[in-house]
Amino acid sequence: MTAVGNLPFSNRGRQWPGPLPPPAASPEGWIVSDRFTADELSRFQQDGYFIARGLADTDTVRLIREITLEHLRREIPPVEFEAELHYPGAPASLDAQGGRTIRRLKQAHSRGYVFTEWLLRPALLHRLQQLLGPRVVCPLAHHNCIMTKQPRFSSDTGWHQDIRYWSFHRHELVNAWLALGEERAENGGLWVIPGSHRQTFRAEQFDAAKFFREDLPENQPLLGSRVEVVLAPGDVLFFHCLTLHAASRNLTSEPKLSVVFTFRGDGNAPVAGSRSAASPELVLTPGA
């Protein structure tokens, strides 16, 4: 094991020593519970998602927003431009009008220590332990980004499962999506399909890019059960990597900003030689 700064580092993950930060407080000052209730856990298992309201404190949201807006303004790499993906609504090229509209600030964890503090928050970490087991690992190869939906030049993201390009021994990962502002359908907020993580699909129900086909009659009943995800700043959407979700472009005049990380349990390692295994991982509960 070698050291990165004053933190020990290994190829399998970074071990974060010392006590966890204190529980988060809401703007009103009351302490946010650091665990799911039995009913909330049941709802996650049934629906494949759950919204934990006010999980991030106002200072955390403010600091991450400040970093995000500054890095967007300066185009601090690594970034992903809308024009690179060619999704519906995106600029045709980097040279077109709006071509340098940023879709994602990648490698979010490296953009400020506040991201480490967020990942170690008991309100987040203890919930992840309830879902994944005592030893929680954060792969840095996937998500680990700040998602943006900019006015005018953002795009539509079709229905998909996040596992589509990931390679782990089991499809058992959970995403935590932190809203840095208001999120709703109008500004490109997420839609989810409850229970889709428990469905078995045929390959033909997806297109070549592994988007769930909206033109296929057999997919219509499931698409008709979609639910809009409405979030306020500090809310966290937990969702299973198999949960179908989508988002439209931002039709408002203000950017929408979110931070998303994915997590796995200790026994669900990435497949050797895959892109999922190409980056380090954070071991968030080394003593568990």
mmCIF file of C-alpha atoms in Angstrom, residues 18-133:
data_model
loop_
_atom_site.group_PDB
_atom_site.id
_atom_site.type_symbol
_atom_site.label_atom_id
_atom_site.label_comp_id
_atom_site.label_asym_id
_atom_site.label_seq_id
_atom_site.Cartn_x
_atom_site.Cartn_y
_atom_site.Cartn_z
ATOM 1 C CA GLY A 18 -10.871 8.448 11.419
ATOM 2 C CA PRO A 19 -14.376 9.192 12.685
ATOM 3 C CA LEU A 20 -17.271 9.914 10.376
ATOM 4 C CA PRO A 21 -18.570 13.490 10.138
ATOM 5 C CA PRO A 22 -21.547 14.392 12.367
ATOM 6 C CA PRO A 23 -25.109 13.818 11.154
ATOM 7 C CA ALA A 24 -26.502 16.326 8.703
ATOM 8 C CA ALA A 25 -28.920 18.988 9.882
ATOM 9 C CA SER A 26 -31.779 20.346 7.837
ATOM 10 C CA PRO A 27 -32.181 24.100 7.246
ATOM 11 C CA GLU A 28 -34.663 24.097 10.132
ATOM 12 C CA GLY A 29 -32.049 22.604 12.440
ATOM 13 C CA TRP A 30 -33.564 19.188 13.118
ATOM 14 C CA ILE A 31 -31.322 16.160 12.747
ATOM 15 C CA VAL A 32 -31.909 13.979 9.711
ATOM 16 C CA SER A 33 -32.257 10.273 10.494
ATOM 17 C CA ASP A 34 -29.189 8.324 9.391
ATOM 18 C CA ARG A 35 -31.070 5.147 8.429
ATOM 19 C CA PHE A 36 -34.030 3.971 6.409
ATOM 20 C CA THR A 37 -37.080 2.863 8.326
ATOM 21 C CA ALA A 38 -38.345 -0.675 7.732
ATOM 22 C CA ASP A 39 -41.119 0.739 5.540
ATOM 23 C CA GLU A 40 -38.672 2.795 3.471
ATOM 24 C CA LEU A 41 -36.461 -0.244 2.926
ATOM 25 C CA SER A 42 -39.479 -2.249 1.834
ATOM 26 C CA ARG A 43 -40.463 0.476 -0.627
ATOM 27 C CA PHE A 44 -36.975 0.529 -2.121
ATOM 28 C CA GLN A 45 -36.987 -3.239 -2.562
ATOM 29 C CA GLN A 46 -40.430 -3.095 -4.165
ATOM 30 C CA ASP A 47 -40.005 -0.022 -6.380
ATOM 31 C CA GLY A 48 -36.268 0.023 -7.048
ATOM 32 C CA TYR A 49 -35.930 3.596 -5.816
ATOM 33 C CA PHE A 50 -36.591 5.815 -2.817
ATOM 34 C CA ILE A 51 -36.281 9.562 -2.215
ATOM 35 C CA ALA A 52 -34.696 10.591 1.088
ATOM 36 C CA ARG A 53 -35.703 14.184 1.696
ATOM 37 C CA GLY A 54 -33.211 16.747 2.979
ATOM 38 C CA LEU A 55 -30.350 14.280 3.351
ATOM 39 C CA ALA A 56 -27.618 16.797 2.503
ATOM 40 C CA ASP A 57 -27.270 19.890 4.656
ATOM 41 C CA THR A 58 -27.421 23.352 3.133
ATOM 42 C CA ASP A 59 -23.674 23.990 3.529
ATOM 43 C CA THR A 60 -22.807 20.823 1.599
ATOM 44 C CA VAL A 61 -25.202 21.729 -1.202
ATOM 45 C CA ARG A 62 -23.872 25.293 -1.321
ATOM 46 C CA LEU A 63 -20.213 24.232 -1.460
ATOM 47 C CA ILE A 64 -20.816 21.665 -4.184
ATOM 48 C CA ARG A 65 -22.841 24.174 -6.206
ATOM 49 C CA GLU A 66 -20.043 26.730 -5.940
ATOM 50 C CA ILE A 67 -17.466 24.216 -7.160
ATOM 51 C CA THR A 68 -19.779 23.065 -9.933
ATOM 52 C CA LEU A 69 -20.524 26.529 -11.283
ATOM 53 C CA GLU A 70 -16.845 27.523 -11.185
ATOM 54 C CA HIS A 71 -15.714 24.344 -12.948
ATOM 55 C CA LEU A 72 -18.432 24.743 -15.567
ATOM 56 C CA ARG A 73 -17.385 28.341 -16.181
ATOM 57 C CA ARG A 74 -13.726 27.358 -16.583
ATOM 58 C CA GLU A 75 -14.416 24.059 -18.389
ATOM 59 C CA ILE A 76 -12.144 22.242 -15.961
ATOM 60 C CA PRO A 77 -11.530 18.731 -17.350
ATOM 61 C CA PRO A 78 -12.455 16.000 -17.529
ATOM 62 C CA VAL A 79 -15.814 16.982 -18.979
ATOM 63 C CA GLU A 80 -18.361 15.482 -21.342
ATOM 64 C CA PHE A 81 -20.014 17.781 -23.886
ATOM 65 C CA GLU A 82 -23.599 17.336 -25.053
ATOM 66 C CA ALA A 83 -22.364 17.346 -28.649
ATOM 67 C CA GLU A 84 -20.233 14.256 -28.015
ATOM 68 C CA LEU A 85 -23.217 12.009 -27.300
ATOM 69 C CA HIS A 86 -25.568 13.124 -30.104
ATOM 70 C CA TYR A 87 -28.681 12.563 -27.990
ATOM 71 C CA PRO A 88 -31.900 14.238 -29.224
ATOM 72 C CA GLY A 89 -31.673 17.996 -28.696
ATOM 73 C CA ALA A 90 -27.883 18.125 -28.419
ATOM 74 C CA PRO A 91 -25.803 20.424 -30.648
ATOM 75 C CA ALA A 92 -24.640 18.719 -33.837
ATOM 76 C CA SER A 93 -20.944 19.257 -33.118
ATOM 77 C CA LEU A 94 -18.534 21.050 -30.829
ATOM 78 C CA ASP A 95 -18.305 23.812 -33.436
ATOM 79 C CA ALA A 96 -22.072 24.319 -33.697
ATOM 80 C CA GLN A 97 -24.021 26.869 -31.675
ATOM 81 C CA GLY A 98 -24.026 25.626 -28.081
ATOM 82 C CA GLY A 99 -21.479 22.976 -29.018
ATOM 83 C CA ARG A 100 -19.453 23.466 -25.860
ATOM 84 C CA THR A 101 -22.426 22.913 -23.577
ATOM 85 C CA ILE A 102 -21.207 20.615 -20.816
ATOM 86 C CA ARG A 103 -23.318 17.594 -19.969
ATOM 87 C CA ARG A 104 -21.146 16.152 -17.199
ATOM 88 C CA LEU A 105 -18.270 17.225 -15.010
ATOM 89 C CA LYS A 106 -16.504 13.888 -14.689
ATOM 90 C CA GLN A 107 -14.369 12.653 -11.776
ATOM 91 C CA ALA A 108 -16.446 14.604 -9.273
ATOM 92 C CA HIS A 109 -14.651 13.086 -6.313
ATOM 93 C CA SER A 110 -11.374 14.767 -7.319
ATOM 94 C CA ARG A 111 -12.949 18.233 -7.555
ATOM 95 C CA GLY A 112 -13.025 19.036 -3.849
ATOM 96 C CA TYR A 113 -12.843 17.443 -0.417
ATOM 97 C CA VAL A 114 -16.520 18.222 0.145
ATOM 98 C CA PHE A 115 -17.294 15.230 -2.078
ATOM 99 C CA THR A 116 -15.381 12.918 0.278
ATOM 100 C CA GLU A 117 -17.197 14.475 3.217
ATOM 101 C CA TRP A 118 -20.493 13.836 1.460
ATOM 102 C CA LEU A 119 -19.672 10.185 0.769
ATOM 103 C CA LEU A 120 -18.821 9.662 4.447
ATOM 104 C CA ARG A 121 -21.984 11.250 5.821
ATOM 105 C CA PRO A 122 -23.730 8.770 8.143
ATOM 106 C CA ALA A 123 -27.088 9.763 6.663
ATOM 107 C CA LEU A 124 -25.858 8.479 3.294
ATOM 108 C CA LEU A 125 -23.428 5.759 4.302
ATOM 109 C CA HIS A 126 -25.645 3.967 6.822
ATOM 110 C CA ARG A 127 -28.463 3.780 4.293
ATOM 111 C CA LEU A 128 -26.082 2.279 1.760
ATOM 112 C CA GLN A 129 -25.033 -0.303 4.341
ATOM 113 C CA GLN A 130 -28.685 -1.238 4.786
ATOM 114 C CA LEU A 131 -28.977 -1.799 1.038
ATOM 115 C CA LEU A 132 -25.579 -3.337 0.249
ATOM 116 C CA GLY A 133 -24.182 -4.791 3.456
#
